Amino acid sequence: MPPFKDEHILIISPGSQTTLAQLGLPESFTPGKLRIPTRMFPAEKKGEWEPYKIREIRLREKTKADALATEDRSTDKREDVEMRDVGEINDAKLPTNGESRVEDDDEPLYEEDPHSDEGAVYPLKEGRVTNWSAFLALLTHVHNALSSPFHTPILLLAQPAWTSHDHELLTQFFFEKFKTPALCIMDSAMAVCYAHGIGTATVVDVGYEKVDITAVSDFVSHEVGRGVAISGYGGEAMTQKLFDLLGPKGWARDMCEQLKKSNICELLPQGTPLPGGPQGDSQGITNPAAAASTGATESGPGAPRVTISDVDMRDDDPIIKDGEDNDGVLDVASIVASGKTAEFLARKEREKAERAAARKAATDATNAITKPVRLPNSKKEKNTFWYEERRQNQDDDATNENGKRTADQNGAKSGSDSKRQKTPEPEGEANATSEAKRDTAGDAAMVEETEASRREKGKAARKEEKRRNKQQLLAETRDVLRKEIEVGVERFMAAGGNSLEGGGILEGIADSIHRTVLAVEEVGKRGELWDSLIIVGNGSKIRGFKDALVSVLNSKYLISPSSATIFTSELPSNLSTPLATGANTPQPQLPGMSHSSNVNPLLLAATTASNPVLNPAASVTSQQHQQHNLHSSHGQTPTSIKLAKIPEYFPEWKDVGFEEASFLGAQVAAKVVFVVDQGISKGFMTRVEYNEVGPSGIHECSL
């Protein structure tokens, strides 16, 4: 088989709400070039689908009464006479039933509405394919939109919820429909590990309506205990939480969705008080000046006051006595006689420095009062965000109070434009003018373009492109209405509950992660799985989601790594304090001999873990089972929970974030499988293999 080229590789990553695709691998991997909603619309013919909503526009025929009413309103305005040919006049229909027809053509007009979601069918529900006809039509649309050539290998990212039968159906579809030379179906969790360059990790994929949790060990996913499509913990659940809180206040669901995506919606770590609560008020500083100068959090009669005289004057000072320093006169003789001259001078220098520091602190406090303090979002009780509302287009299916369509206004405008024409010139003059123009154009075409003319054309082309881009931007933002909306502490409760009590979505995800890691049979890998936690998915884009989830895991499952603190409660109650007589000194024992002491064996194992020589029996036992349990951490609960390090060698992904890291991993895998490896490790299925073994052979080639 000839080697595949980078520009021919097609990658498709379908999701419940958004599908990413890209044709060709760039030199530096970038986010997906094609990003479309995962939805299809039923076409007029049954069984067929359209990628966009098709709207029908009909120009309403004007009746005679409407024409008379329009004529009465425009009596003062004289319109130009419409110049029409004889054939058009003969073909025009005569009025019937007392009506004057302005439009003689009643053929419907159609247009695509890329923003409409009316009647859309989403073929993926919680990662599972619920409508195969629409899903296959979506894949066909993606393939055609990218204009894939004939010799195009395809890498498809599979959802964890897809079954073996689903993989076989997709394999048959791609080979039969697109005649692809090679196909690779890759698990999305495995692609995330490829993106991070980690072979052992716990992947948490937070989607739209579900969460997938996968434990990957040495680039092999553990199917036993895998959290597949855990419903009720995705981004839609957070939107529903916000809607439950703000719906009674008149908020729409779309407003809650945009609030969730804004930068003021945040999940605080567990134990963090909400702004405006009792804990937050008690720790607040009402007077910055008093805090800077005296350390007090408030001012008033009851606030502590510290004066410079209280600091400077000491009643028990043998050098400075009452009345000696009041007038600024020092008793030099007494100072010299006391023999503490150096100490006295050092004290004076220290007091001078303290006075200067106090004056500087007072000045800084005064400046802090006049200068407004900008609090972070987590400290603000209320904050605002911009809500964008799309206004309905009045040109599409708009009606007035009588049920009449207003689209005829646009038709009337276009008709009036056609009526305003100049009187035609005589035929002879027109012919002469046209011949002169043709001669001039022919002469100009023969003249060689100079460098200056080419620059002018290039400049004009760039100007025209800027004008088109500006018009497109104005067309997109013309029907968008922006509003500034204020919201309170509800913006911190998207995950359910509050940061002090916990509970809700984060608690459920944490429990599922714990069960998934415990289901791994290799106990020695569990500690590494806890230390390599990867959180991806667009549902985790909400601000503070990852830190809040890690804080919940730490509070629920993390134990202290110090064995002394773990087994302190295991000390026997009848164990007396050791005396310096040597009676309680541990004596070495032979392996296999029982201990005469009644000390808890767990305590003995914990205290001798760092020095196995003190416990020969345990060392012998561990050597016998070393080949089975090669771990030093606890298998049930972790001693540390860490997030995996984000890769730093993909600059294009730093701006957009690594929530869609599965697509990045698919690019890395496609480069390795199709270009570098070229099928040696059976990373993809060829067309020859498909013809021999059929769709079931994909199970031997998938990643």
XYZ file of C-alpha atoms in Angstrom:
703
model
C 0.000 0.000 0.000
C 1.406 3.435 -0.879
C 2.089 5.706 2.095
C -0.542 8.230 3.071
C 0.119 11.953 2.970
C -0.607 14.389 5.752
C -2.913 16.511 3.602
C -5.165 13.535 2.776
C -6.006 12.366 6.326
C -9.574 13.066 7.472
C -10.410 13.266 11.202
C -14.021 13.315 12.455
C -14.980 13.788 16.104
C -18.769 13.645 16.615
C -20.238 14.921 19.869
C -23.710 15.300 21.301
C -23.854 19.010 20.414
C -20.848 19.804 18.210
C -18.950 17.820 15.594
C -15.325 18.645 14.797
C -13.605 17.668 11.568
C -10.457 18.481 9.676
C -8.898 17.416 6.400
C -5.119 17.249 6.506
C -2.593 17.450 9.321
C -0.867 20.827 9.683
C 2.762 21.122 10.672
C 1.696 22.320 14.126
C -1.525 20.706 15.282
C -4.439 23.130 15.574
C -8.083 22.895 16.720
C -10.598 21.504 14.266
C -11.125 23.646 11.162
C -14.734 22.523 10.621
C -17.078 22.989 13.573
C -20.769 22.299 12.968
C -23.732 21.465 15.208
C -24.542 17.769 15.511
C -28.048 18.102 14.128
C -29.992 17.449 10.941
C -33.325 18.663 9.592
C -35.895 16.494 7.806
C -36.122 17.233 4.079
C -39.281 17.337 1.970
C -38.648 13.808 0.761
C -39.095 11.238 3.488
C -35.867 9.612 4.633
C -33.631 12.464 3.482
C -31.978 15.101 5.661
C -30.720 18.653 5.319
C -27.899 20.228 7.355
C -29.732 23.566 7.735
C -33.268 24.724 8.267
C -34.930 25.436 4.901
C -37.456 28.263 5.046
C -40.083 28.928 2.389
C -40.802 32.538 1.413
C -43.870 33.403 -0.643
C -44.625 36.882 -1.975
C -48.238 37.654 -1.158
C -50.387 38.747 -4.079
C -51.792 42.234 -3.711
C -55.488 42.624 -4.051
C -57.202 45.563 -5.720
C -58.117 47.016 -2.362
C -54.484 47.006 -1.247
C -53.462 48.624 -4.504
C -56.084 51.366 -4.101
C -55.044 51.992 -0.521
C -51.432 52.319 -1.588
C -52.423 54.656 -4.405
C -54.400 56.879 -2.031
C -51.475 57.196 0.356
C -49.141 58.235 -2.464
C -51.305 60.737 -4.363
C -48.679 63.449 -4.040
C -45.940 61.262 -5.470
C -45.706 60.518 -9.164
C -43.866 57.365 -10.096
C -41.988 56.753 -13.316
C -43.664 54.721 -15.984
C -42.495 51.152 -16.151
C -41.169 50.319 -19.593
C -42.207 46.785 -20.553
C -41.944 44.800 -23.767
C -44.919 43.794 -25.834
C -44.393 40.129 -25.034
C -44.474 40.789 -21.312
C -47.727 42.727 -21.661
C -49.370 39.943 -23.645
C -48.195 37.296 -21.153
C -49.550 39.201 -18.170
C -52.687 37.754 -16.628
C -55.885 39.770 -16.691
C -57.546 40.673 -13.380
C -60.177 38.230 -12.178
C -62.925 38.519 -9.574
C -62.326 42.243 -9.180
C -58.708 41.790 -8.133
C -55.652 43.342 -9.665
C -52.635 41.041 -9.518
C -49.324 42.801 -9.075
C -47.300 39.592 -8.912
C -47.994 37.132 -11.694
C -45.594 34.516 -10.314
C -46.506 32.564 -7.196
C -43.512 30.203 -7.116
C -42.078 29.697 -3.624
C -38.608 30.897 -2.698
C -36.359 28.987 -0.299
C -33.483 30.064 1.897
C -31.189 28.419 4.473
C -31.288 29.590 8.075
C -28.055 28.453 9.798
C -29.129 29.852 13.183
C -32.538 28.227 13.464
C -32.988 25.158 15.648
C -36.664 24.603 14.870
C -37.425 20.978 14.028
C -33.786 19.872 14.425
C -32.972 16.231 15.149
C -29.905 15.496 17.281
C -28.800 11.933 16.428
C -26.562 11.571 19.522
C -28.131 11.437 22.960
C -25.767 11.089 25.941
C -23.136 9.748 23.561
C -25.385 7.021 22.163
C -26.665 6.980 18.582
C -30.449 7.340 18.729
C -31.132 8.093 15.044
C -28.862 6.224 12.647
C -30.337 7.724 9.500
C -29.659 11.293 10.670
C -26.224 10.384 12.039
C -25.063 8.811 8.775
C -26.434 11.829 6.895
C -24.379 14.067 9.189
C -21.200 12.103 8.451
C -21.945 12.384 4.732
C -22.388 16.141 5.062
C -19.053 16.457 6.875
C -17.270 14.385 4.240
C -18.749 16.441 1.392
C -18.158 19.791 3.106
C -14.421 19.146 3.296
C -14.231 17.929 -0.333
C -12.241 14.879 0.591
C -10.281 13.258 -2.262
C -10.635 9.609 -3.197
C -7.463 8.373 -1.469
C -8.430 9.620 2.022
C -7.847 7.554 5.184
C -10.349 8.335 7.944
C -9.862 8.415 11.711
C -13.126 8.454 13.658
C -13.263 9.270 17.366
C -15.695 6.902 19.081
C -17.765 7.634 22.153
C -17.324 5.257 25.109
C -21.030 4.415 24.935
C -20.770 2.962 21.423
C -21.070 -0.807 21.281
C -19.206 -3.294 19.115
C -22.206 -3.461 16.806
C -22.059 0.321 16.367
C -18.406 0.066 15.347
C -19.254 -2.553 12.748
C -22.080 -0.466 11.277
C -19.803 2.566 10.968
C -17.060 0.456 9.400
C -19.445 -0.856 6.781
C -20.771 2.643 6.084
C -17.353 4.241 5.527
C -16.004 1.468 3.320
C -19.169 1.098 1.250
C -20.144 4.770 1.016
C -16.833 6.602 0.636
C -14.582 3.751 -0.588
C -11.960 4.814 1.934
C -8.609 2.974 1.704
C -8.119 2.824 5.512
C -10.226 3.364 8.612
C -9.256 3.766 12.261
C -11.802 3.995 15.092
C -10.183 5.419 18.223
C -11.593 5.683 21.718
C -11.947 9.306 22.865
C -10.347 8.617 26.273
C -7.340 7.057 24.574
C -7.041 10.143 22.359
C -6.883 12.359 25.461
C -3.945 10.311 26.744
C -2.223 10.703 23.367
C -2.681 14.476 23.581
C -1.124 14.690 27.049
C 1.573 12.123 26.332
C 0.602 10.057 29.383
C 0.080 6.305 29.242
C -1.575 5.922 32.656
C -4.254 8.400 33.669
C -7.842 8.826 34.815
C -9.793 10.656 32.108
C -12.926 12.568 33.143
C -14.891 13.771 30.094
C -17.672 16.207 31.071
C -20.079 16.483 28.154
C -23.470 18.004 27.482
C -25.750 15.569 29.311
C -23.321 12.977 30.661
C -19.889 12.286 32.107
C -17.496 9.535 30.983
C -14.801 8.337 33.402
C -12.098 6.002 32.088
C -9.039 4.531 33.785
C -6.229 4.065 31.266
C -3.193 1.981 32.226
C -0.256 1.785 29.811
C -2.458 2.995 26.947
C -5.043 0.273 27.652
C -8.463 1.320 28.911
C -10.072 -0.702 31.703
C -13.582 -1.661 30.670
C -14.468 -3.159 34.060
C -15.878 -0.450 36.298
C -15.712 2.193 33.592
C -18.105 5.101 34.071
C -19.898 5.254 30.727
C -22.471 7.968 29.981
C -23.268 8.861 33.595
C -26.339 11.028 33.067
C -27.295 14.039 35.137
C -23.779 15.438 35.636
C -23.049 17.302 32.386
C -23.186 20.916 31.307
C -26.942 20.779 30.746
C -27.439 19.796 34.384
C -25.577 22.954 35.457
C -27.785 25.063 33.216
C -30.840 23.432 34.779
C -29.507 24.232 38.274
C -29.156 27.889 37.351
C -32.605 27.906 35.781
C -34.121 26.411 38.939
C -32.567 29.240 40.968
C -33.159 32.144 38.581
C -36.295 30.958 36.767
C -38.658 32.278 39.476
C -36.989 35.685 39.051
C -38.019 35.896 35.401
C -34.912 34.472 33.772
C -35.202 32.517 30.521
C -33.279 29.319 29.899
C -31.125 30.927 27.239
C -30.126 33.601 29.745
C -28.991 30.898 32.177
C -27.027 29.188 29.408
C -25.166 32.381 28.547
C -24.573 33.078 32.242
C -22.953 29.654 32.590
C -20.636 30.410 29.669
C -19.692 33.876 30.979
C -16.644 34.628 33.101
C -18.671 35.586 36.192
C -20.154 32.118 36.662
C -17.693 30.312 38.889
C -17.455 27.213 41.055
C -15.704 27.923 44.350
C -13.571 25.299 46.124
C -15.308 23.410 48.881
C -15.284 25.328 52.154
C -15.087 28.770 50.534
C -17.801 31.089 51.962
C -20.079 32.872 49.553
C -19.697 36.657 49.361
C -22.202 38.411 51.561
C -22.568 35.429 53.905
C -21.940 35.455 57.660
C -18.429 34.033 57.303
C -17.518 36.516 54.617
C -18.798 39.507 56.585
C -16.888 38.651 59.727
C -13.623 38.584 57.829
C -14.256 41.736 55.808
C -12.288 44.968 56.317
C -14.579 47.948 56.547
C -11.814 50.500 57.077
C -8.610 49.941 55.054
C -6.866 52.830 56.774
C -7.428 51.401 60.244
C -6.279 47.994 59.050
C -3.091 49.389 57.562
C -2.179 51.562 60.552
C -3.426 49.707 63.626
C -4.364 46.247 62.334
C -8.024 46.755 63.221
C -10.689 45.610 60.750
C -13.052 48.442 61.642
C -13.106 51.922 63.091
C -15.154 53.363 65.914
C -15.163 53.832 69.672
C -14.606 50.158 70.331
C -11.728 49.713 67.881
C -8.257 49.293 69.409
C -6.070 52.343 69.234
C -2.288 52.343 69.350
C -0.431 55.661 69.645
C 3.202 56.394 69.111
C 3.608 57.605 72.686
C 2.470 54.204 73.940
C 5.185 52.557 71.914
C 7.944 55.036 72.651
C 7.531 55.624 76.385
C 8.409 52.884 78.866
C 7.783 53.330 82.570
C 10.512 50.964 83.634
C 13.251 52.513 81.529
C 16.227 53.361 83.758
C 17.606 55.821 81.222
C 14.550 57.866 80.234
C 12.687 58.996 83.287
C 9.568 61.060 83.730
C 10.034 64.573 82.471
C 13.522 64.079 81.090
C 12.586 63.872 77.415
C 9.536 66.104 77.393
C 11.366 69.184 76.160
C 13.752 67.371 73.874
C 16.638 67.766 76.392
C 18.608 64.654 77.302
C 20.622 64.110 80.466
C 23.893 63.207 78.797
C 25.673 62.700 82.098
C 23.158 60.118 83.250
C 23.378 58.310 79.920
C 27.169 58.165 80.040
C 27.211 57.161 83.683
C 24.826 54.276 83.052
C 27.262 52.704 80.604
C 24.503 52.014 78.021
C 25.311 54.679 75.484
C 25.464 52.325 72.486
C 22.209 50.643 73.499
C 20.547 54.031 73.897
C 21.643 55.186 70.444
C 20.493 51.944 68.843
C 17.088 52.324 70.495
C 16.782 55.851 69.190
C 17.530 54.735 65.658
C 14.981 51.952 65.939
C 12.319 54.332 67.231
C 13.056 56.722 64.385
C 12.607 53.929 61.837
C 9.342 52.880 63.483
C 7.988 56.417 63.272
C 8.879 56.619 59.591
C 7.198 53.285 58.917
C 4.076 54.407 60.784
C 3.883 57.632 58.756
C 4.308 55.665 55.509
C 1.589 53.209 56.520
C -0.759 56.082 57.319
C -0.061 57.642 53.920
C -0.667 54.335 52.119
C -3.915 53.837 54.027
C -5.100 57.289 53.014
C -4.321 56.533 49.394
C -6.143 53.220 49.694
C -9.281 55.045 50.840
C -9.293 57.402 47.887
C -8.380 54.686 45.343
C -11.205 52.216 44.593
C -10.421 48.601 45.392
C -11.199 46.125 42.588
C -12.449 42.937 44.153
C -12.254 39.574 42.388
C -15.413 37.903 41.200
C -15.434 35.469 44.137
C -15.620 38.409 46.588
C -18.434 40.297 44.863
C -21.963 39.698 46.043
C -23.340 40.878 42.679
C -21.857 41.096 39.220
C -23.034 41.781 35.671
C -22.605 40.100 32.281
C -23.721 40.830 28.730
C -26.654 38.837 27.409
C -27.056 38.587 23.644
C -30.577 38.118 22.367
C -31.226 37.312 18.743
C -34.166 39.255 17.403
C -36.555 37.575 15.002
C -36.039 38.501 11.382
C -39.094 40.422 10.246
C -38.562 39.476 6.615
C -39.153 35.788 7.351
C -42.684 34.652 8.092
C -43.615 37.926 9.787
C -47.320 38.739 9.943
C -49.363 41.736 10.971
C -52.436 41.862 13.176
C -54.774 40.840 10.320
C -52.646 37.781 9.546
C -51.252 39.279 6.365
C -47.616 38.714 5.521
C -45.320 41.732 5.488
C -42.922 40.251 2.975
C -44.818 42.084 0.207
C -43.182 45.295 1.383
C -39.844 44.029 0.179
C -41.479 42.961 -3.077
C -43.001 46.428 -3.480
C -39.588 48.002 -2.920
C -37.982 45.775 -5.516
C -40.855 46.537 -7.894
C -40.439 50.267 -7.460
C -36.738 49.936 -8.217
C -37.562 48.190 -11.460
C -39.995 50.971 -12.415
C -37.472 53.747 -12.028
C -35.724 53.454 -15.371
C -34.348 55.971 -17.759
C -35.959 56.658 -21.128
C -34.179 54.476 -23.710
C -31.840 56.203 -26.138
C -32.340 55.984 -29.900
C -31.225 52.753 -31.445
C -28.548 54.298 -33.660
C -26.867 56.146 -30.848
C -26.936 53.019 -28.683
C -25.267 50.954 -31.384
C -22.578 53.556 -31.935
C -21.899 53.793 -28.254
C -21.633 50.007 -27.853
C -19.231 49.743 -30.832
C -17.045 52.497 -29.428
C -16.934 50.760 -26.067
C -15.918 47.475 -27.678
C -13.116 49.168 -29.615
C -11.832 50.881 -26.514
C -11.945 47.656 -24.506
C -10.053 45.824 -27.230
C -7.337 48.460 -27.321
C -7.040 48.420 -23.517
C -6.726 44.638 -23.437
C -3.771 44.796 -25.800
C -1.855 47.206 -23.565
C 0.509 45.432 -21.192
C -0.225 45.979 -17.535
C 2.414 47.875 -15.687
C 3.608 47.178 -12.174
C 1.685 50.169 -10.859
C -1.589 48.961 -12.349
C -1.117 45.532 -10.801
C -0.528 47.107 -7.415
C -3.663 49.153 -7.810
C -5.664 46.052 -8.664
C -4.280 44.209 -5.675
C -5.119 47.137 -3.436
C -8.637 47.298 -4.830
C -9.075 43.547 -4.301
C -7.970 43.798 -0.672
C -10.275 46.737 -0.140
C -13.158 44.800 -1.633
C -12.390 41.807 0.605
C -12.375 44.028 3.696
C -15.680 45.520 2.613
C -17.254 42.069 2.221
C -15.949 40.936 5.600
C -17.342 44.070 7.201
C -20.719 43.533 5.564
C -20.766 39.920 6.717
C -19.938 40.971 10.276
C -22.654 43.607 10.238
C -25.139 41.096 8.864
C -24.330 38.685 11.695
C -24.573 41.309 14.445
C -27.508 43.232 12.985
C -30.142 41.062 14.598
C -28.353 40.705 17.961
C -29.495 42.786 20.919
C -27.100 43.071 23.877
C -28.280 43.628 27.439
C -26.333 44.011 30.663
C -27.846 41.831 33.404
C -26.981 41.740 37.096
C -26.900 38.485 39.050
C -26.216 37.630 42.683
C -24.585 34.692 44.434
C -26.650 32.246 42.364
C -23.825 32.337 39.824
C -21.715 30.284 42.249
C -24.312 27.493 42.577
C -24.255 25.983 39.076
C -23.066 22.644 40.471
C -25.821 22.460 43.086
C -25.614 23.319 46.756
C -22.993 25.837 47.855
C -19.279 25.760 48.473
C -19.660 25.276 52.232
C -22.083 22.358 52.234
C -20.895 20.677 49.042
C -23.114 18.142 47.351
C -24.611 18.178 43.907
C -22.879 17.509 40.617
C -19.302 17.608 41.903
C -20.093 15.092 44.634
C -21.559 12.661 42.100
C -18.589 12.969 39.755
C -16.155 12.459 42.657
C -17.941 9.277 43.738
C -17.838 7.924 40.184
C -14.104 8.649 39.908
C -13.463 6.795 43.171
C -15.415 3.739 42.033
C -13.663 3.686 38.651
C -10.186 3.774 40.183
C -11.066 1.102 42.745
C -12.250 -1.176 39.933
C -8.722 -1.351 38.475
C -7.356 -4.809 39.205
C -3.720 -3.710 39.294
C -3.547 -2.215 42.768
C -0.107 -0.782 42.116
C -1.523 1.418 39.340
C -4.142 3.121 41.498
C -1.737 5.611 43.021
C -0.542 6.625 39.560
C -4.131 6.971 38.387
C -4.877 9.366 41.261
C -1.776 11.422 40.461
C -2.679 11.757 36.745
C -6.206 13.118 36.682
C -7.256 14.640 33.331
C -10.483 16.665 33.158
C -11.700 17.500 29.630
C -14.972 18.213 27.858
C -16.822 21.427 27.115
C -18.895 20.919 30.245
C -15.755 21.610 32.305
C -15.158 25.020 30.717
C -17.015 26.722 33.531
C -14.654 28.790 35.620
C -13.142 26.980 38.601
C -14.624 23.580 37.721
C -11.358 21.623 37.865
C -10.134 23.169 41.120
C -13.522 22.663 42.764
C -13.642 18.996 41.722
C -10.127 18.361 43.049
C -11.054 20.027 46.352
C -14.058 17.710 46.692
C -11.874 14.672 45.991
C -9.319 15.807 48.557
C -11.935 16.402 51.237
C -13.657 13.049 50.696
C -10.964 10.524 49.839
C -7.500 11.930 50.543
C -5.665 10.539 53.576
C -2.512 11.835 55.243
C 0.708 10.268 53.922
C 2.142 10.200 57.440
C 1.647 6.768 58.935
C 1.967 8.206 62.425
C -1.181 10.265 62.020
C -3.067 7.424 60.346
C -2.742 4.878 63.116
C -2.622 7.107 66.188
C -6.026 5.869 67.275
C -4.802 2.263 66.993
C -2.550 2.479 70.068
C -3.586 -0.004 72.786
C -5.103 1.605 75.859
C -3.094 -0.583 78.282
C 0.293 0.295 76.765
C 2.265 2.207 79.385
C 4.785 4.947 78.732
C 8.227 3.418 77.998
C 10.741 3.809 80.804
C 14.522 4.120 80.508
C 15.100 0.660 81.954
C 15.527 -1.260 78.720
C 12.527 -3.461 79.407
C 10.559 -2.079 76.511
C 13.431 -2.156 74.029
C 12.383 -4.168 70.918
C 14.233 -7.477 70.599
C 14.984 -9.005 67.175
C 12.908 -12.070 66.378
C 13.219 -14.785 63.819
C 10.882 -14.821 60.801
C 7.653 -16.623 61.477
C 7.765 -16.144 65.278
C 4.744 -14.507 66.805
C 5.039 -11.280 68.735
C 4.440 -11.500 72.442
C 3.399 -7.855 72.529
C -0.222 -6.933 72.127
C 0.587 -3.963 69.855
C -1.746 -3.572 66.932
C -0.148 -5.152 63.828
C -1.338 -2.243 61.700
C 0.640 0.144 63.900
C 3.709 -2.102 63.674
C 3.463 -2.294 59.893
C 3.070 1.464 59.599
C 6.007 2.344 61.851
C 8.344 -0.169 60.216
C 7.387 0.589 56.634
C 10.332 2.966 56.160
C 12.820 0.538 57.820
C 11.945 -3.092 57.004
C 14.877 -4.366 59.076
C 12.856 -3.754 62.226
C 10.191 -6.165 60.995
C 11.860 -9.191 59.341
C 8.614 -11.148 59.155
C 6.961 -8.448 57.117
C 9.973 -8.204 54.801
C 9.896 -11.950 54.128
C 6.176 -11.854 53.417
C 6.560 -8.901 51.116
C 9.308 -10.677 49.172
C 7.037 -13.660 48.628
C 4.287 -11.474 47.161
C 6.459 -8.863 45.517
C 5.589 -10.026 42.049
C 1.870 -9.465 42.723
C 1.721 -6.206 44.692
C 4.454 -3.756 43.734
C 3.003 -0.654 45.360
C 3.772 1.529 48.335
C 0.496 3.407 48.509
C -2.841 2.448 49.935
C -5.113 0.635 47.525
C -8.413 1.842 48.929
C -7.779 5.560 49.418
C -5.166 7.821 47.804
C -2.406 9.719 49.573
C -2.237 12.381 46.823
C -4.544 13.624 44.063
C -3.037 15.690 41.259
C -4.024 16.981 37.860
C -1.921 15.851 34.929
C 0.405 18.408 33.408
C -0.975 20.161 30.347
C 1.283 19.871 27.264
C 3.121 23.085 26.426
C 4.349 22.303 22.903
C 1.070 23.131 21.097
C 0.839 26.947 21.062
C -2.376 27.008 19.004
C -4.215 25.162 21.777
C -3.165 27.456 24.632
C -5.605 30.196 23.647
C -8.649 27.953 23.173
C -7.938 25.580 26.071
C -7.518 21.808 26.237
C -11.162 20.934 26.888
C -11.267 19.393 23.378
C -7.942 17.606 23.806
C -9.403 14.437 22.297
C -9.213 16.059 18.851
C -5.570 16.948 19.487
C -4.889 13.350 20.467
C -6.611 12.181 17.286
C -4.216 14.297 15.234
C -1.222 12.827 17.052
C -2.551 9.282 16.589
C -3.308 9.862 12.905
C 0.242 11.077 12.339
C 1.663 8.022 14.071
C -0.693 5.397 12.652
C -1.143 6.521 9.047
C 2.175 8.231 8.284
C 4.891 6.941 10.608
C 3.720 3.401 11.322
C 1.825 2.782 8.032
C -0.064 -0.225 9.358
C 2.805 -2.216 10.844
C 1.209 -2.280 14.308
C -2.302 -2.879 12.905
C -3.550 0.537 13.967
C -6.073 0.788 11.119
C -8.102 -1.483 8.864
C -7.407 -1.498 5.133
C -9.913 -2.051 2.370
C -8.277 -5.374 1.498
C -8.824 -6.584 5.059
C -12.416 -5.370 4.931
C -13.064 -7.356 1.773
C -11.597 -10.460 3.404
C -13.066 -10.470 6.940
C -15.865 -7.914 6.749
C -16.851 -5.239 9.306
C -16.045 -7.452 12.300
C -12.337 -7.077 11.563
C -12.389 -3.539 12.929
C -12.155 -4.913 16.480
C -8.637 -6.153 15.769
C -7.456 -2.766 14.493
C -9.097 -0.128 16.677
C -7.132 1.899 19.200
